[in-house]
Each structure stands twice: as C-alpha cells, then as structure tokens.
C-alpha cells in the first residue's frame, strides 16, 4: 500500500510537471480572465502556536467548480516542484509531511481555499502557493501568502496600577493565543502570596479560545518594586511575563544618629557639642517631610531625597526637648519622635530653709540661739548632681543629702557642694546667732507674784485694823463691876483679851513671814 501511494505521488508530480510546462507563460492571473485568488500577503504566527489563513478563489467564465475539485497548497514558489503541505482531499492521496500541523480548512467547491497551521515551527516560514486540481486545473500564482514564525509572546498581566498596601487586589495573566486544544498551565511567582490562583478557559463562537489565570493577594509596602511573574506553559513551549509592582503606602519612618546601631528614640548630647539626627522615609508616592519641636517647626534642617537631617549646633540646656519627624503623602501620614537631653555641669546651688509654707531663703541669715533649721540645697544640672554639705569651725563633711538638719548655738558657715560627671559647683551660707530674749511668760509670772504679795499685805493690814476697831468698841461698852467677883471676872476677861490680842499679833507676824518666804520662792 505504501509503495502504491509513493508510485501515485511521483506519477502525480510528473503529470503536474508536464502541465506546468504546458502552462508556461500562463501563470499570471491576467492571462486567464476570471481566475482570481484573495489571501493575505503575509501572516505572522508565534512559535508553537497556530494561525488561520483565510483564502478564497474564483474560476473564469465557462468553468464550474465541482465536488471533485481538489485544492492543494504547496510550500515555496518554485511551481509544482515544491512540497505539498495541505490538500482538501483525503490525506491518503497525498503524503502527510507536517504530522497534521497543516490542515486545509476551506471547501474547494465553494471557492474557499483557507488553511491553518498549528504548532508552528521556524521551518514553516516561507511562501505558499495554491493549485486547483481535478476536472479543472489551474495554478494560482498571483498571490502567494508569506508566513513568518516569531518567538512566543509574553502573556499579558493586568492591571499594573492602583495597588494599595493593605487592600486586596486581583491580577489577570492572559495567554498570547486563542488556539484550541492547548490546555496551558499558569505559574505565578513573586514576593506576594501566590497560593490564591485560578485558571480559566473560554471557547468563543468562532471556535477560538481564551486562556487566563487570576491571582488574588493583599500587597504590603515590602512588595513595592518587587517582581511578579506569570509563566504560560503548553505542550510545545512556554513564555514568561514579569511586572514590577507599584504599591502605594503611607510613609514609613526611621530615626537614626551617626554611629548608632539602629533606630533611636533618645539622644544624649553634652552642652556645647553638635549633633545630627537623620529621618529616613520610605514611601510611595514621595512624602513631604518636616521636623518640629513641640508644635513649632525647626528650621535647621537639610533634605536629600527622602532623608531630612536635623542639625543641632553648639547645644545648650534650652535645646533639651522632644523633636518629631513627620512624613505625609496621598496615602496618609506617619511620625517618629526622639528625645534630646543636653547634659551639663551643676549650676551654682541655692540654699533655702524648709518651712511649712515652702522652702524660703534665710532672712538676714540670722536666727535665735538654739534654733533648729532644715537647710535645703538645690542645683540645676544634668545628670542630677550629688549634693554634700561642709561645715567650718569645726570642719566637718556630712553625708550626701540635699537636706541638712542643724541646731545652731553659735555663728557658723555651711557650704553646699553639687557634683556630677561634668564638674562641680558650690554655695555657702553664714548663719548668725542672736541671744535668746526672756520670754513674756516669765515677766507675767513675776508680775503675778508681785500682785499676789501686795494683795496679801493689804489683806493682813485690813484684818489688823478690823480687829483693833472691834476691841475698841468692846472696851467702850464694858460695864463697871458690881462685886469683887465681878472685878476678878473682869480682870480675868481683860487678861484673856490681852492674850488674844497678843496671839493675833503673833499669828499676823508669822503669816507675814510666810508670805515673804513664798514670794522669794516664787520670784
């Protein structure tokens, strides 16, 4: 059977060669009116994919296309000596030299000479010539479509814009072909999460196909400017497309200092030194950057790209503050702060006396003898100073404490000394002792003693006078004695009265002496 097919093939070509010689000079359409062909002058097909070449033809007046008409496509433009690549008839009549890649798709009896190429190879690039065989034979040489084979195009990834950090997005990778029966696979690669993917195939009414794959992910700032790739793989090849992700996000800030090992939130500077603080911003789109101290902008800055440097020159204690770097773009704003502490030696200490109403200065530096004082020493410094007290005459150093409790009995000088790692400072106070004045209570007691003594004397005198008057009255009213007994009785009463007076005088003298002794004891 194979030998018979080969014999037929060579016999057919011999006949075609003879006919070609017979038709020499008639290979122009214009030479035979009505024999025309319409086909694209050139087509492009990607390597490994397919292409359909539409074609139609007509025959001249008086000629008819029958069902027996055969359409043949030859590769090359050397007439019938070219290789047959597709025929409209049963393939058993012609050898298949393309493994079924070239297919005659048109209906010759209807004037359709279309054909298609699948799994295109670089060797398919050439001119192609159509010939009509059967009862009517004609070689259409007026139009010979040219086929070009190109490399496989990259798949298309869309959209590539409007990626916002934190917002979910879906991208689509579309295969660069509509050839049927490919069954391609898609592979996504990149820094984003590539687990949520889904492939799709859609057949259209014209029997063409569309192939695509979706990937859904949530981009982050670290995905900005990274590569996302989609690889389209089918039986005969593959193609890969890359895109650079453009992710928009709010600014990210980092505050550093020269010589630091990372982000800094605090900075210690010695008084008189100079320092620079760097604020580095990562943002998309570009951010506006500023330094502020509290709510006030800071002017001593310099910017280079997305870095804004704060310069602190010849710092003083007044430069101690919290400095804030703020960056803002269309996606939002962000800020970072650094606390700057300026360290300096102790300033001159101030000494005051702790009292209920507060720490007050010692007025005239003088106090009553024996007074107890609570001396308080304060000194501005950073870091805080160590306070110590020194007493002169006799010389004595007290423990480190800002408060010193003392009882003064004589004039004395106390010195407060403040020390930190940058230096020391001191301040002294002279305390003058004044003599103790007698208390008003003593004078009151003395006055009461005198008053009591005076009242006692007056009372004694009044009692004495009263007694004398009483005795005188009794003598004036005394009756004369009526008998010797009465005389004796009266004499006895007189004696008794004299004794009573003498006793009263004695008691009075004793009382006066007791009052005098009491006065001396009290006063």
mmCIF file of C-alpha atoms in Angstrom, residues 86-270:
data_model
loop_
_atom_site.group_PDB
_atom_site.id
_atom_site.type_symbol
_atom_site.label_atom_id
_atom_site.label_comp_id
_atom_site.label_asym_id
_atom_site.label_seq_id
_atom_site.Cartn_x
_atom_site.Cartn_y
_atom_site.Cartn_z
ATOM 1 C CA UNK A 86 -2.063 20.529 2.677
ATOM 2 C CA UNK A 87 -4.789 19.225 0.413
ATOM 3 C CA UNK A 88 -8.558 19.296 0.524
ATOM 4 C CA UNK A 89 -8.977 15.686 -0.416
ATOM 5 C CA UNK A 90 -8.433 12.529 1.575
ATOM 6 C CA UNK A 91 -4.989 12.631 3.062
ATOM 7 C CA UNK A 92 -4.376 9.105 1.787
ATOM 8 C CA UNK A 93 -3.924 10.544 -1.710
ATOM 9 C CA UNK A 94 -1.087 12.810 -0.557
ATOM 10 C CA UNK A 95 1.695 12.127 1.918
ATOM 11 C CA UNK A 96 1.420 13.965 5.250
ATOM 12 C CA UNK A 97 4.738 15.762 5.568
ATOM 13 C CA UNK A 98 3.751 18.005 8.509
ATOM 14 C CA UNK A 99 2.360 15.491 11.013
ATOM 15 C CA UNK A 100 -1.051 17.055 10.675
ATOM 16 C CA UNK A 101 0.098 20.555 11.513
ATOM 17 C CA UNK A 102 -1.145 21.985 8.189
ATOM 18 C CA UNK A 103 -4.845 21.468 7.565
ATOM 19 C CA UNK A 104 -6.885 22.527 4.516
ATOM 20 C CA UNK A 105 -9.954 24.019 6.186
ATOM 21 C CA UNK A 106 -11.779 25.504 3.179
ATOM 22 C CA UNK A 107 -14.439 23.956 0.902
ATOM 23 C CA UNK A 108 -12.984 23.961 -2.585
ATOM 24 C CA UNK A 109 -16.330 23.534 -4.383
ATOM 25 C CA UNK A 110 -17.445 26.757 -2.720
ATOM 26 C CA UNK A 111 -14.285 28.643 -3.696
ATOM 27 C CA UNK A 112 -12.778 28.507 -0.181
ATOM 28 C CA UNK A 113 -9.071 27.781 -0.080
ATOM 29 C CA UNK A 114 -8.368 28.578 3.565
ATOM 30 C CA UNK A 115 -5.873 26.561 5.584
ATOM 31 C CA UNK A 116 -4.404 26.595 9.109
ATOM 32 C CA UNK A 117 -1.068 25.922 10.746
ATOM 33 C CA UNK A 118 -0.678 24.579 14.286
ATOM 34 C CA UNK A 119 2.442 24.150 16.415
ATOM 35 C CA UNK A 120 4.257 26.489 14.068
ATOM 36 C CA UNK A 121 7.987 25.839 13.668
ATOM 37 C CA UNK A 122 10.736 28.110 12.361
ATOM 38 C CA UNK A 123 10.958 25.940 9.256
ATOM 39 C CA UNK A 124 7.374 26.876 8.360
ATOM 40 C CA UNK A 125 8.458 30.374 7.384
ATOM 41 C CA UNK A 126 8.100 30.565 3.586
ATOM 42 C CA UNK A 127 5.788 31.477 0.703
ATOM 43 C CA UNK A 128 2.807 29.257 -0.063
ATOM 44 C CA UNK A 129 1.143 28.657 -3.430
ATOM 45 C CA UNK A 130 -2.384 27.358 -4.170
ATOM 46 C CA UNK A 131 -3.258 24.999 -7.029
ATOM 47 C CA UNK A 132 -6.625 23.795 -8.221
ATOM 48 C CA UNK A 133 -6.791 20.163 -9.329
ATOM 49 C CA UNK A 134 -9.499 17.840 -10.624
ATOM 50 C CA UNK A 135 -11.558 18.261 -13.741
ATOM 51 C CA UNK A 136 -10.332 21.840 -13.765
ATOM 52 C CA UNK A 137 -6.679 22.575 -13.162
ATOM 53 C CA UNK A 138 -5.141 25.959 -12.505
ATOM 54 C CA UNK A 139 -2.062 27.281 -10.701
ATOM 55 C CA UNK A 140 -2.830 30.490 -8.769
ATOM 56 C CA UNK A 141 0.466 32.327 -8.672
ATOM 57 C CA UNK A 142 -0.799 35.887 -8.431
ATOM 58 C CA UNK A 143 -0.946 35.865 -4.607
ATOM 59 C CA UNK A 144 1.377 33.681 -2.559
ATOM 60 C CA UNK A 145 0.864 34.222 1.189
ATOM 61 C CA UNK A 146 4.052 34.594 3.190
ATOM 62 C CA UNK A 147 4.231 33.032 6.664
ATOM 63 C CA UNK A 148 6.617 34.405 9.302
ATOM 64 C CA UNK A 149 7.308 32.488 12.516
ATOM 65 C CA UNK A 150 8.140 34.639 15.562
ATOM 66 C CA UNK A 151 9.118 33.808 19.078
ATOM 67 C CA UNK A 152 6.358 33.198 21.550
ATOM 68 C CA UNK A 153 4.981 36.419 23.013
ATOM 69 C CA UNK A 154 4.814 37.055 26.706
ATOM 70 C CA UNK A 155 1.463 36.706 28.434
ATOM 71 C CA UNK A 156 -0.251 39.921 29.419
ATOM 72 C CA UNK A 157 -0.601 40.834 33.131
ATOM 73 C CA UNK A 158 -3.162 43.433 34.112
ATOM 74 C CA UNK A 159 -3.846 45.733 35.826
ATOM 75 C CA UNK A 160 -0.436 47.028 36.894
ATOM 76 C CA UNK A 161 -1.657 50.163 38.660
ATOM 77 C CA UNK A 162 -3.791 51.049 41.672
ATOM 78 C CA UNK A 163 -2.079 48.660 44.082
ATOM 79 C CA UNK A 164 -2.562 49.954 47.616
ATOM 80 C CA UNK A 165 -0.916 48.384 50.632
ATOM 81 C CA UNK A 166 -3.417 46.541 52.770
ATOM 82 C CA UNK A 167 -6.117 46.391 50.085
ATOM 83 C CA UNK A 168 -6.872 43.106 48.304
ATOM 84 C CA UNK A 169 -6.331 43.074 44.544
ATOM 85 C CA UNK A 170 -6.779 40.561 41.686
ATOM 86 C CA UNK A 171 -4.419 40.458 38.693
ATOM 87 C CA UNK A 172 -5.010 38.569 35.446
ATOM 88 C CA UNK A 173 -2.451 36.773 33.258
ATOM 89 C CA UNK A 174 -3.773 36.218 29.713
ATOM 90 C CA UNK A 175 -2.165 33.738 27.298
ATOM 91 C CA UNK A 176 -0.976 35.214 23.964
ATOM 92 C CA UNK A 177 -3.025 32.775 21.847
ATOM 93 C CA UNK A 178 -6.503 31.621 21.009
ATOM 94 C CA UNK A 179 -5.539 28.266 19.550
ATOM 95 C CA UNK A 180 -7.840 25.408 20.522
ATOM 96 C CA UNK A 181 -6.708 22.359 22.417
ATOM 97 C CA UNK A 182 -3.637 23.821 24.106
ATOM 98 C CA UNK A 183 -4.627 23.199 27.754
ATOM 99 C CA UNK A 184 -1.948 25.538 29.098
ATOM 100 C CA UNK A 185 -0.823 25.875 32.705
ATOM 101 C CA UNK A 186 -0.032 29.121 34.527
ATOM 102 C CA UNK A 187 2.573 29.606 37.242
ATOM 103 C CA UNK A 188 2.799 32.734 39.414
ATOM 104 C CA UNK A 189 5.994 33.734 41.238
ATOM 105 C CA UNK A 190 6.831 36.739 43.421
ATOM 106 C CA UNK A 191 7.115 38.107 46.950
ATOM 107 C CA UNK A 192 3.339 38.216 47.346
ATOM 108 C CA UNK A 193 1.206 35.271 48.423
ATOM 109 C CA UNK A 194 0.794 33.141 45.285
ATOM 110 C CA UNK A 195 -1.475 30.481 46.776
ATOM 111 C CA UNK A 196 -4.780 32.030 45.688
ATOM 112 C CA UNK A 197 -4.729 31.441 41.920
ATOM 113 C CA UNK A 198 -7.321 30.132 39.464
ATOM 114 C CA UNK A 199 -7.026 29.258 35.740
ATOM 115 C CA UNK A 200 -9.808 29.744 33.169
ATOM 116 C CA UNK A 201 -10.593 28.604 29.602
ATOM 117 C CA UNK A 202 -13.303 30.145 27.431
ATOM 118 C CA UNK A 203 -14.447 28.973 23.960
ATOM 119 C CA UNK A 204 -15.853 31.664 21.678
ATOM 120 C CA UNK A 205 -18.459 31.332 18.938
ATOM 121 C CA UNK A 206 -15.768 31.441 16.266
ATOM 122 C CA UNK A 207 -14.286 28.317 17.878
ATOM 123 C CA UNK A 208 -11.315 30.254 19.158
ATOM 124 C CA UNK A 209 -10.279 30.009 22.805
ATOM 125 C CA UNK A 210 -9.123 32.379 25.535
ATOM 126 C CA UNK A 211 -6.877 31.247 28.357
ATOM 127 C CA UNK A 212 -6.139 33.243 31.507
ATOM 128 C CA UNK A 213 -5.287 32.909 35.188
ATOM 129 C CA UNK A 214 -6.205 35.121 38.170
ATOM 130 C CA UNK A 215 -4.152 35.734 41.304
ATOM 131 C CA UNK A 216 -5.598 37.414 44.402
ATOM 132 C CA UNK A 217 -3.377 38.842 47.135
ATOM 133 C CA UNK A 218 -3.007 41.738 49.572
ATOM 134 C CA UNK A 219 0.134 43.771 48.844
ATOM 135 C CA UNK A 220 2.307 45.268 51.564
ATOM 136 C CA UNK A 221 4.939 48.038 51.487
ATOM 137 C CA UNK A 222 7.711 45.435 51.228
ATOM 138 C CA UNK A 223 6.157 44.258 47.915
ATOM 139 C CA UNK A 224 6.769 47.639 46.297
ATOM 140 C CA UNK A 225 9.258 47.470 43.390
ATOM 141 C CA UNK A 226 9.353 43.663 43.542
ATOM 142 C CA UNK A 227 8.879 41.379 40.541
ATOM 143 C CA UNK A 228 5.693 39.397 39.955
ATOM 144 C CA UNK A 229 5.957 36.860 37.133
ATOM 145 C CA UNK A 230 3.457 34.726 35.239
ATOM 146 C CA UNK A 231 4.639 31.739 33.188
ATOM 147 C CA UNK A 232 2.402 30.366 30.435
ATOM 148 C CA UNK A 233 3.296 26.743 29.640
ATOM 149 C CA UNK A 234 1.815 24.479 26.968
ATOM 150 C CA UNK A 235 2.845 21.312 25.153
ATOM 151 C CA UNK A 236 5.316 22.879 22.753
ATOM 152 C CA UNK A 237 6.792 25.720 24.784
ATOM 153 C CA UNK A 238 6.368 28.377 27.407
ATOM 154 C CA UNK A 239 6.539 32.120 27.846
ATOM 155 C CA UNK A 240 7.049 34.278 30.911
ATOM 156 C CA UNK A 241 5.967 37.822 31.725
ATOM 157 C CA UNK A 242 7.322 39.996 34.523
ATOM 158 C CA UNK A 243 5.903 43.157 36.018
ATOM 159 C CA UNK A 244 7.250 45.425 38.746
ATOM 160 C CA UNK A 245 4.644 46.001 41.423
ATOM 161 C CA UNK A 246 3.849 49.621 42.156
ATOM 162 C CA UNK A 247 2.386 49.538 45.676
ATOM 163 C CA UNK A 248 1.292 52.802 47.256
ATOM 164 C CA UNK A 249 1.502 53.075 51.057
ATOM 165 C CA UNK A 250 1.726 55.549 53.918
ATOM 166 C CA UNK A 251 5.244 56.730 54.818
ATOM 167 C CA UNK A 252 7.489 54.550 56.968
ATOM 168 C CA UNK A 253 9.991 56.450 59.123
ATOM 169 C CA UNK A 254 13.277 55.584 60.767
ATOM 170 C CA UNK A 255 15.237 57.950 63.036
ATOM 171 C CA UNK A 256 18.966 57.317 63.362
ATOM 172 C CA UNK A 257 22.069 59.142 64.548
ATOM 173 C CA UNK A 258 25.646 58.898 63.256
ATOM 174 C CA UNK A 259 27.398 55.963 64.846
ATOM 175 C CA UNK A 260 24.145 54.452 66.087
ATOM 176 C CA UNK A 261 23.251 50.799 65.724
ATOM 177 C CA UNK A 262 19.605 51.200 64.753
ATOM 178 C CA UNK A 263 16.542 53.337 65.262
ATOM 179 C CA UNK A 264 16.921 55.829 68.119
ATOM 180 C CA UNK A 265 14.246 57.280 70.364
ATOM 181 C CA UNK A 266 16.579 59.236 72.667
ATOM 182 C CA UNK A 267 19.842 61.132 72.346
ATOM 183 C CA UNK A 268 22.216 62.493 75.000
ATOM 184 C CA UNK A 269 24.353 65.483 73.981
ATOM 185 C CA UNK A 270 26.932 67.336 76.093
#
